Coordinates of C-alpha atoms in Angstrom, one line a residue:
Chain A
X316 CA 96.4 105.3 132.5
X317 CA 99.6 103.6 132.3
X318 CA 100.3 101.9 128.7
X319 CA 100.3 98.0 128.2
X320 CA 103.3 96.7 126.7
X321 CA 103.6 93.3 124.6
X322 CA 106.2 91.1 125.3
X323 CA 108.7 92.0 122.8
X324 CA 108.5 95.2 124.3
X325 CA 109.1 94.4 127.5
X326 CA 112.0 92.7 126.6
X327 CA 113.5 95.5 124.3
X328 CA 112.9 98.3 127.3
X329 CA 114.2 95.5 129.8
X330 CA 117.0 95.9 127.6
X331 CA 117.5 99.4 127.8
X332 CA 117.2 99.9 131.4
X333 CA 120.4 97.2 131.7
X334 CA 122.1 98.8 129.7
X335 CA 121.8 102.3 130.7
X336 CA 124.1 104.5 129.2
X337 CA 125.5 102.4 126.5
X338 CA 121.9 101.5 125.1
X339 CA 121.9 101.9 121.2
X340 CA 120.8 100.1 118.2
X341 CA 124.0 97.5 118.6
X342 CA 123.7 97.0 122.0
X343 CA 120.3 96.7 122.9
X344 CA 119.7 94.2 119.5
X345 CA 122.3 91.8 121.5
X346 CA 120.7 91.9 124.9
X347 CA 117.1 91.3 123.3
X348 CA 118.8 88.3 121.8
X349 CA 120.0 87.5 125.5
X350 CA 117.1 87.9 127.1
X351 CA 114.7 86.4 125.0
X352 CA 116.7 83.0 124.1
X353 CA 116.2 80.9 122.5
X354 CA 114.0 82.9 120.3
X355 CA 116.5 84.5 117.5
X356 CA 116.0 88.1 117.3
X357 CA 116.6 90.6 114.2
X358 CA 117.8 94.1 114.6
X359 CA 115.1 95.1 112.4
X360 CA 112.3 94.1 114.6
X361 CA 114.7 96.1 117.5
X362 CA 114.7 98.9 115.6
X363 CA 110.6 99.0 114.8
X364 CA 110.0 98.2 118.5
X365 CA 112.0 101.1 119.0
X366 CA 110.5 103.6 117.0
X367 CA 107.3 102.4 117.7
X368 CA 108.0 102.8 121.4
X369 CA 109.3 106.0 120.7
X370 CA 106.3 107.4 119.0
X371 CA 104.3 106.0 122.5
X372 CA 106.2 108.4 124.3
X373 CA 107.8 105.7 126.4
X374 CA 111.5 106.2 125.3
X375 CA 113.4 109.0 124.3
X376 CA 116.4 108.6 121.8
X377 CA 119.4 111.4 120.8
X378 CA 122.1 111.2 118.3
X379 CA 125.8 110.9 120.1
X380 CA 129.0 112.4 118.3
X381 CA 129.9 110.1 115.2
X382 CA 133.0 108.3 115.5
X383 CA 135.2 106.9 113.6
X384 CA 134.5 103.0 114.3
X385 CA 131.1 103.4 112.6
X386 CA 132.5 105.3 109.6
X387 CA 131.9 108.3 110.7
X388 CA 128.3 108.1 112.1
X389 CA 126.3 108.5 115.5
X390 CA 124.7 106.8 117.4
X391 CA 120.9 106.8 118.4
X392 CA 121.5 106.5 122.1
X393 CA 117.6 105.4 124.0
X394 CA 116.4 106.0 127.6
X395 CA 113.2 105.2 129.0
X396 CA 110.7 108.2 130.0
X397 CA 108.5 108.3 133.1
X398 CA 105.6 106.7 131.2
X399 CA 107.8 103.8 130.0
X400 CA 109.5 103.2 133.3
X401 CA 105.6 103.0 135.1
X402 CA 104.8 100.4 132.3
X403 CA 107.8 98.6 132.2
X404 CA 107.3 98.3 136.5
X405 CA 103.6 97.5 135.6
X406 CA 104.5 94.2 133.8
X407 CA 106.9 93.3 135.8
X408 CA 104.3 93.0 138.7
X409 CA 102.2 91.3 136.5
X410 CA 105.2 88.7 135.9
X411 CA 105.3 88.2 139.0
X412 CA 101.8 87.3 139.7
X413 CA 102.1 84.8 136.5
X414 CA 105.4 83.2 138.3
X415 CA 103.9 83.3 141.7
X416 CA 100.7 82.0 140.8
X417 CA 102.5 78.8 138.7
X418 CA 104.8 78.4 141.6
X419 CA 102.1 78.3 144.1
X420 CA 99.6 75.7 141.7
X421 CA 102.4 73.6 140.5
X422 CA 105.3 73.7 142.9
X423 CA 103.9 70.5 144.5
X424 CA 105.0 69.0 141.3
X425 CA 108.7 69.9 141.2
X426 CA 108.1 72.7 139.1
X427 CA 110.8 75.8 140.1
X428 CA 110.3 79.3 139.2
X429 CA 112.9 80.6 136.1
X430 CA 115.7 82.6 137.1
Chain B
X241 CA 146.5 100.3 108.1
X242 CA 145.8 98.1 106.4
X243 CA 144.1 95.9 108.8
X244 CA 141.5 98.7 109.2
X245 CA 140.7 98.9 105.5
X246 CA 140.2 95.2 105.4
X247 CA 137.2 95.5 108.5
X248 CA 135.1 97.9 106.7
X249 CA 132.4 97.4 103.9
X250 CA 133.2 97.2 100.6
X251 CA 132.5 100.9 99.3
X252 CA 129.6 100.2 96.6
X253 CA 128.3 97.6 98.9
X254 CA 127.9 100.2 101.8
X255 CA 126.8 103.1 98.8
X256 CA 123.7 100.7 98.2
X257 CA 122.8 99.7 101.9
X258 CA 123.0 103.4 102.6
X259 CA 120.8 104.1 99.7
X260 CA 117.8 101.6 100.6
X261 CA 118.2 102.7 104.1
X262 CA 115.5 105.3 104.7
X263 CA 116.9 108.8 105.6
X264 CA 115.8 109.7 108.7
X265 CA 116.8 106.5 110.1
X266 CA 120.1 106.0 108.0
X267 CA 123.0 107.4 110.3
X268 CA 122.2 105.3 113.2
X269 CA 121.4 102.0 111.1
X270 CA 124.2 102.6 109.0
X271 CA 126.5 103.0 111.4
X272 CA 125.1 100.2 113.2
X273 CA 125.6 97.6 110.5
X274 CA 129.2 99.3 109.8
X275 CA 130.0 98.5 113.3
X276 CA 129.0 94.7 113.8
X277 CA 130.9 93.9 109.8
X278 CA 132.0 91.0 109.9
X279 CA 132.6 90.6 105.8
X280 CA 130.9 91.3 102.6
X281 CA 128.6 88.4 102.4
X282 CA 127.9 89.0 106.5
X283 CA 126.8 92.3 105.7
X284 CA 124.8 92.1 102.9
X285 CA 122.8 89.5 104.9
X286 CA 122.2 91.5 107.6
X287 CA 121.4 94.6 105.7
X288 CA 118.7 92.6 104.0
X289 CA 117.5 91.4 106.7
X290 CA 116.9 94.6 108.6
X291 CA 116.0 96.8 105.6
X292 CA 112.4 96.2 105.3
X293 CA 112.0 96.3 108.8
X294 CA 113.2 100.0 109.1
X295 CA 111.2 100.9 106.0
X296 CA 108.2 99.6 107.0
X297 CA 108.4 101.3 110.4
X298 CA 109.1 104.3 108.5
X299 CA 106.2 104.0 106.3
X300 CA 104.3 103.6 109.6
X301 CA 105.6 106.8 111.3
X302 CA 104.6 108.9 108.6
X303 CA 101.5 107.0 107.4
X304 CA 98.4 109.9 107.3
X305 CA 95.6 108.0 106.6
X306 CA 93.6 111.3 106.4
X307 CA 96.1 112.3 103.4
X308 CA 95.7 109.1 101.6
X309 CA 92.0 108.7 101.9
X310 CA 92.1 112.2 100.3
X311 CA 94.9 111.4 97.5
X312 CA 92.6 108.4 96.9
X313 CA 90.0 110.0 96.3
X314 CA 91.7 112.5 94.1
X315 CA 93.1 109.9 92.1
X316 CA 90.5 107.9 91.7
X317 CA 88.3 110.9 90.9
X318 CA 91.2 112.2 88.0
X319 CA 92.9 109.0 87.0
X320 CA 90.6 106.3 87.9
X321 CA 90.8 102.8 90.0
X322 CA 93.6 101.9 88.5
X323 CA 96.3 104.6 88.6
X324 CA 95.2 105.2 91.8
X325 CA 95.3 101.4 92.7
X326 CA 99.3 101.5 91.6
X327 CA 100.1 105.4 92.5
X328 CA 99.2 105.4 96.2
X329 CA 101.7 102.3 97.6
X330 CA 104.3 104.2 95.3
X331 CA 103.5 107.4 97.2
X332 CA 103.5 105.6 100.8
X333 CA 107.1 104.1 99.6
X334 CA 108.2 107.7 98.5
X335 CA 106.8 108.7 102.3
X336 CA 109.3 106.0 104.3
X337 CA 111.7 107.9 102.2
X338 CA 111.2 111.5 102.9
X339 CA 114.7 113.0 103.0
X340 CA 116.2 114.5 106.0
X341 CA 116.7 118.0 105.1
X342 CA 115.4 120.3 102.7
X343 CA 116.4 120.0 98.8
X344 CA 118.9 122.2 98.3
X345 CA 118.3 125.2 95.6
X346 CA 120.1 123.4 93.3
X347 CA 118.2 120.2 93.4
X348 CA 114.5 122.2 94.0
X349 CA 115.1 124.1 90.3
X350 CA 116.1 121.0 88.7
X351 CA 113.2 119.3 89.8
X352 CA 110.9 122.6 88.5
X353 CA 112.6 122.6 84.9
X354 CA 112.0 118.3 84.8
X355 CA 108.5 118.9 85.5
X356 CA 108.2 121.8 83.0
X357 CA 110.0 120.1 80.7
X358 CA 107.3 117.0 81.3
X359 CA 104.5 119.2 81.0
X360 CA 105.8 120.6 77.9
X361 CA 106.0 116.7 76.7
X362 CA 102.6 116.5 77.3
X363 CA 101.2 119.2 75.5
X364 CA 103.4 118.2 72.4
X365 CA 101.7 114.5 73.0
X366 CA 98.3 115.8 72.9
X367 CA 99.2 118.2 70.2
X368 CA 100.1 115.7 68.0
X369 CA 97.5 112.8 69.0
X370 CA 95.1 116.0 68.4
X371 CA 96.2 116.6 64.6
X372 CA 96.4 112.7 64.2
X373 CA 92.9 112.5 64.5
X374 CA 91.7 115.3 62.9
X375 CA 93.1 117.9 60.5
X376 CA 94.2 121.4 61.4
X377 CA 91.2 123.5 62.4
X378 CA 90.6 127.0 63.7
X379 CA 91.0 125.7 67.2
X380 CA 93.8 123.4 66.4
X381 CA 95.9 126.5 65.1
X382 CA 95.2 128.4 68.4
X383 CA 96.3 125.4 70.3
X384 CA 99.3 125.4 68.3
X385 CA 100.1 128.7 68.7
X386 CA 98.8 128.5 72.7
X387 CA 101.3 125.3 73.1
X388 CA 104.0 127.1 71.5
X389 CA 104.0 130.1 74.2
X390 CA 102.9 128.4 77.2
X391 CA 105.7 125.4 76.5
X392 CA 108.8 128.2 77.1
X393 CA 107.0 130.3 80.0
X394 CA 106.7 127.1 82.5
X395 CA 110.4 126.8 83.1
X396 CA 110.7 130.7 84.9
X397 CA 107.3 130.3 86.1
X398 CA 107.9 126.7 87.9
X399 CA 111.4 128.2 89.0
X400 CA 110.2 131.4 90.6
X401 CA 107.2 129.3 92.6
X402 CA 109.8 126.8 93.3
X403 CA 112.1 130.2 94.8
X404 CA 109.2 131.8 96.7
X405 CA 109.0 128.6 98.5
X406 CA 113.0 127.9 99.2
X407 CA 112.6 132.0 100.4
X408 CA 109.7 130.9 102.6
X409 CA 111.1 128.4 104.7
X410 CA 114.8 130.3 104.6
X411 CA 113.0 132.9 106.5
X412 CA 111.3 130.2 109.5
X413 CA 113.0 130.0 112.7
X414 CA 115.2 127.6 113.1
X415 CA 116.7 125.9 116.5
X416 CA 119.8 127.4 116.2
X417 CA 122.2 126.6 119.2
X418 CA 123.5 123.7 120.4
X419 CA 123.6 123.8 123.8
X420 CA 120.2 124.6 125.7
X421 CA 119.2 124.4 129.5
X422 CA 115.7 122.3 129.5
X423 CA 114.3 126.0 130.5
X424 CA 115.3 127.7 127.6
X425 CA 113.7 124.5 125.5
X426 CA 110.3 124.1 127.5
X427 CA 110.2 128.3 126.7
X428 CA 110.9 127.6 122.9
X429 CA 108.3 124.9 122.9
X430 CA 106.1 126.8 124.2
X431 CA 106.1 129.2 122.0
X432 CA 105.9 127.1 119.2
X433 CA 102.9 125.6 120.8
X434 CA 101.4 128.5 121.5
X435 CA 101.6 129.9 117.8
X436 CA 100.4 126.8 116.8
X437 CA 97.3 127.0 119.1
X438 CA 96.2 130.2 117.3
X439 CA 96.9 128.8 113.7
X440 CA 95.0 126.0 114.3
X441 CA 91.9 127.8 115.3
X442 CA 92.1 130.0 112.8
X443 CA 92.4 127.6 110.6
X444 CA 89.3 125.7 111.8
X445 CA 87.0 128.4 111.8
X446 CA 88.4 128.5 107.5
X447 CA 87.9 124.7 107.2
X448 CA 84.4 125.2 108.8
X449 CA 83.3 127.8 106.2
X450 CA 84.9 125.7 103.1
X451 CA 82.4 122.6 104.2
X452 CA 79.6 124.5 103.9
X453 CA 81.3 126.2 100.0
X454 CA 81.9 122.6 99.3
X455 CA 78.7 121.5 99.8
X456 CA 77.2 123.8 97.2
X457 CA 80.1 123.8 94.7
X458 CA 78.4 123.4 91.6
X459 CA 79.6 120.7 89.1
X460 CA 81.3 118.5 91.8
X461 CA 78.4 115.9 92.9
X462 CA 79.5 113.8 94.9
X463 CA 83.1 114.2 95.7
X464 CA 82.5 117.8 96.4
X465 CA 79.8 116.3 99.1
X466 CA 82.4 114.1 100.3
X467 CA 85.0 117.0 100.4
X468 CA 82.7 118.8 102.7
X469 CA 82.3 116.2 105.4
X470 CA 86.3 116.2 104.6
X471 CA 86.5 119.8 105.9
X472 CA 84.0 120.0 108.3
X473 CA 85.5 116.6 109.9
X474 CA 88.9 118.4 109.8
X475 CA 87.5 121.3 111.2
X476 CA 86.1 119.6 114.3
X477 CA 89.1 117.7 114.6
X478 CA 91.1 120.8 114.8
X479 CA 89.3 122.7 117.1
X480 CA 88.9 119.5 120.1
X481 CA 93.1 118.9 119.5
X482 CA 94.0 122.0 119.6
X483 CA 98.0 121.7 121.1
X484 CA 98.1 122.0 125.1
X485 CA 101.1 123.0 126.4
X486 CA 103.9 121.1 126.7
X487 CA 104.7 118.6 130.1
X488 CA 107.8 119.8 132.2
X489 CA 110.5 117.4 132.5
X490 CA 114.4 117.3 132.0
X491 CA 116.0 117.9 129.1
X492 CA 115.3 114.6 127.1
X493 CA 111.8 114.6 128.1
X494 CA 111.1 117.8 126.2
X495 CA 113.3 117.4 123.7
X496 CA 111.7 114.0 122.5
X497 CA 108.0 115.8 123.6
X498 CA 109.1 118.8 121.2
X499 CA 110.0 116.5 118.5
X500 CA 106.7 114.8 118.6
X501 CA 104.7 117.9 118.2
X502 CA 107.1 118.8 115.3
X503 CA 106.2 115.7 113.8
X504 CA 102.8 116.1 114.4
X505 CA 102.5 119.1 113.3
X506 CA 103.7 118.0 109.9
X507 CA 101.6 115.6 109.3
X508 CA 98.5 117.3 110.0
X509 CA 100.0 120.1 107.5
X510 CA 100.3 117.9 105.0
X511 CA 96.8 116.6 105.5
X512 CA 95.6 120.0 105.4
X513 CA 97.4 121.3 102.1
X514 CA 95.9 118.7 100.0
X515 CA 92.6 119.4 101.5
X516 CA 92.9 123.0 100.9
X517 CA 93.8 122.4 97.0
X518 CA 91.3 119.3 96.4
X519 CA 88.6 121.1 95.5
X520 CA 90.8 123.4 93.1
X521 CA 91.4 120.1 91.6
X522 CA 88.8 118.5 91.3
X523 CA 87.1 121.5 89.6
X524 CA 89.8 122.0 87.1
X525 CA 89.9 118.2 86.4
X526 CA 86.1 118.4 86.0
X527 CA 86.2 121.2 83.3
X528 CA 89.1 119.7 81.6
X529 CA 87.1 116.8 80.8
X530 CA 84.2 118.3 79.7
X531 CA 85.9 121.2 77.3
X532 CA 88.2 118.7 75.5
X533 CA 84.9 116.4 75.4
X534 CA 83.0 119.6 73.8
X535 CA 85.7 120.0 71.1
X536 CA 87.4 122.7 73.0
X537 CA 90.9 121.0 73.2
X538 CA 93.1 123.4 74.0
X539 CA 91.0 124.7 77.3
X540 CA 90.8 121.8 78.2
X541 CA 94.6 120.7 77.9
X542 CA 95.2 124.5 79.7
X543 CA 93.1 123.3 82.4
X544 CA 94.9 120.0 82.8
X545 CA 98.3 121.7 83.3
X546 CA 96.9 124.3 86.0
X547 CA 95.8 121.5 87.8
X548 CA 98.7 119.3 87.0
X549 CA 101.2 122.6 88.1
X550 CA 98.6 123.4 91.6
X551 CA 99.8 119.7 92.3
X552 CA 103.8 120.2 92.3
X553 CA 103.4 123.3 94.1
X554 CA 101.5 121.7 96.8
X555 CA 104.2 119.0 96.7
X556 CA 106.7 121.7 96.7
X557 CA 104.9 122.8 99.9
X558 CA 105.3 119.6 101.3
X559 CA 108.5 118.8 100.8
X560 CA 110.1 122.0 101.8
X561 CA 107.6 121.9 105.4
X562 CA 109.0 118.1 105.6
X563 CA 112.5 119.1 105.0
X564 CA 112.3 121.9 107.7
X565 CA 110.6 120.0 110.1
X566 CA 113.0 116.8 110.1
X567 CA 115.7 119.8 110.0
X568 CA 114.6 120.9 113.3
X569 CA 114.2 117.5 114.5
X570 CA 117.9 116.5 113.6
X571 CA 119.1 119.8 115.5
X572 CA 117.0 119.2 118.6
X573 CA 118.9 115.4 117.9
X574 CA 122.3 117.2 118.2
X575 CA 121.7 119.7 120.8
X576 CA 123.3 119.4 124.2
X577 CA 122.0 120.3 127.9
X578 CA 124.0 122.9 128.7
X579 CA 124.1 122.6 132.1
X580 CA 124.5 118.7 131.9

């Protein structure tokens, strides 16, 4: 049975699969912050997401080589795993119910579907 | 140059971020807060508002309720409401910050002479509260004399069960190369799977027989009633999870699969050593109390240390397993798909 995700994390594997390579702690905290304007975001709700994602088996993380621009530390690089991708696809058809449904009910009033 | 020095934290600023940070997450976050400074003040904000986030998630990944129900109960059962009221948050704090690695030789003997040298402390305090309330008696010299040879044999004795354990987990396998195919992993996991399997059947048919010694332990009552249902839920427990093998995948898949049964695997071994000693405990607590209360001090004080001493070996135990298996989860971290 696929796993349901909340909306936070939706938006933080959402994150992740845009990013694709280049997802870590840094990066992904800044598209969160994108995507789920104008709500302000910490990185310390990124990173409990995360691990708590992680522990679901939905994402997979690794350690990169350290470099110097972070003093000499890694990187916890994340990727999504089958069962994340399947859930992740799972709410987005259920998003687009929502969106089609509200489009289709209250379109007649001027309403327009957010891009 | 100089630039460069000017966009990094302050050193003592980074020293204490780095030090609330909790270990196993500290590289990335670290590094991640390095990355974004902006200044001092910039930092410090952000670093406090992230820390409790990553502490509390860490307190969450290696929450066992089985393990504190149990330390509850042994608390409660030994200390009372209170102490066991203000110890257990302590101990779930000390859990978020479980360090990365193993404590090196160095650090594991210091830590055995500290708690000889507070178990030593001890027996002087309830030497002296002893002789306070009464004066010296036939029993009161033995004590003395008792306190006065025990005091000087902890240290080797704490240090040599402190070695065994540091020889222990020197001799466990470790994940030793870098660079792995997902084949040679799945194969490695598999193993360790497999072993684990066996161990943990064995170990249920022990559990099994314990709930039913429990049961009729004399002197326990209650919490030796309660420490059966303890090992017989354990035992049932172990027996329907007993580890299937491992899902195929590419190399991150089993690598992050692997790394949750090592994590696992430690918790329910951590769960499992206090459950093994509890009733050792609960016993010598028992008879403490009850020879001191019958004028028999110095049994009774005897008692107290074997019990308080079965405790930092178990937490000895612990922390090397803890330190082995966050070992192996930081080289399975590093290790690179060969053929990738």
């Amino acid at each position: 049975m696929t796993e349901t995700l909340g909306q936070f994390e939706q938006i933080v594997m959402t994150a992740i699969v845009a990013l694709n390579d280049n997802a870590y702690g840094v990066t992904i905290h800044a598209k969160v912050e994108d995507l789920a304007r104008p709500r302000k975001v910490t990185r310390g709700a990124v990173y409990a997401t995360l691990d708590r994602m992680e522990d679901k088996g939905l994402i997979a993380s690794w350690m990169s080589e350290p470099t110097p621009e972070r003093g000499g530390r890694s990187r916890r690089h994340y990727r999504l795993e089958k069962s994340g991708l399947q859930a992740l696809k799972e709410s987005a058809r259920t998003a687009r119910r929502l969106i089609d449904t509200i489009a289709e009910n209250l379109g007649g009033l001027g309403w327009k579907a957010p891009r | 140059m100089e630039g460069a020095a000017l966009n990094t934290p302050p050193e003592k600023l980074d020293r204490i971020v780095r030090f609330l940070i909790p270990p196993a997450a500290r590289e990335a976050v670290a590094g991640d807060l390095w990355e974004t400074y902006q200044g001092p003040a910039q930092y410090a904000r952000e670093a406090f508002r992230t820390v409790p986030f990553v502490v509390f998630s860490q307190m969450r990944r290696h929450f066992n309720l089985p393990a504190l129900i149990l330390q509850a109960m042994v608390l409660y059962a030994c200390l009372g409401a209170w102490a066991a009221g203000v110890l257990l948050p302590l101990l779930m704090v000390a859990e978020a910050y479980q360090p990365a690695s193993r404590p090196t030789p160095r650090r594991a003997m210091r830590e055995a002479i500290l708690v000889a040298f507070a178990l030593v402390m001890f027996l002087q305090m309830v030497r002296n509260s002893y002789h306070g309330l009464s004066p010296l008696t036939v029993n009161g010299v033995w004590l003395g004399i008792g306190l006065f040879f025990v005091g000087p044999c902890l240290v080797p004795f704490l240090c040599l069960l402190r070695t065994s354990l540091i020889v222990r987990s020197d001799k466990r396998p470790t994940l030793a190369n870098r660079d792995w195919t997902a084949e040679d992993l799945s194969r490695n996991r598999a193993r360790f799977l497999a072993g684990l399997r066996g161990a943990q059947l064995l170990e249920a048919a022990l559990l099994g027989a314990m709930a039913l010694v429990s049961w009729r332990l004399p002197g326990l009552g209650a919490p030796g009633q309660m420490l059966a249902l303890f090992y017989a839920v354990a035992a049932l427990f172990l027996l329907l999870n007993a580890p299937a093998a491992g899902q195929a995948g590419d190399f991150l898949t089993v690598r992050a699969g692997y790394q949750r049964d090592l994590m696992r695997h430690q918790q329910m071994r951590r769960f499992l050593w206090w459950l093994w000693c509890a009733p050792a405990l609960l016993v010598l607590h028992a008879n403490a109390v009850q020879t001191a209360g019958s004028g028999h001090l110095a049994d009774g004080v005897l008692r107290a240390i074997a019990a308080l001493m079965l405790c930092f070996f178990v937490s000895a135990l612990n922390r090397e397993s803890a330190g082995w298996t966050q070992e192996q989860i930081g080289l399975l971290n590093r290790m690179r798909d060969r053929l990738a």
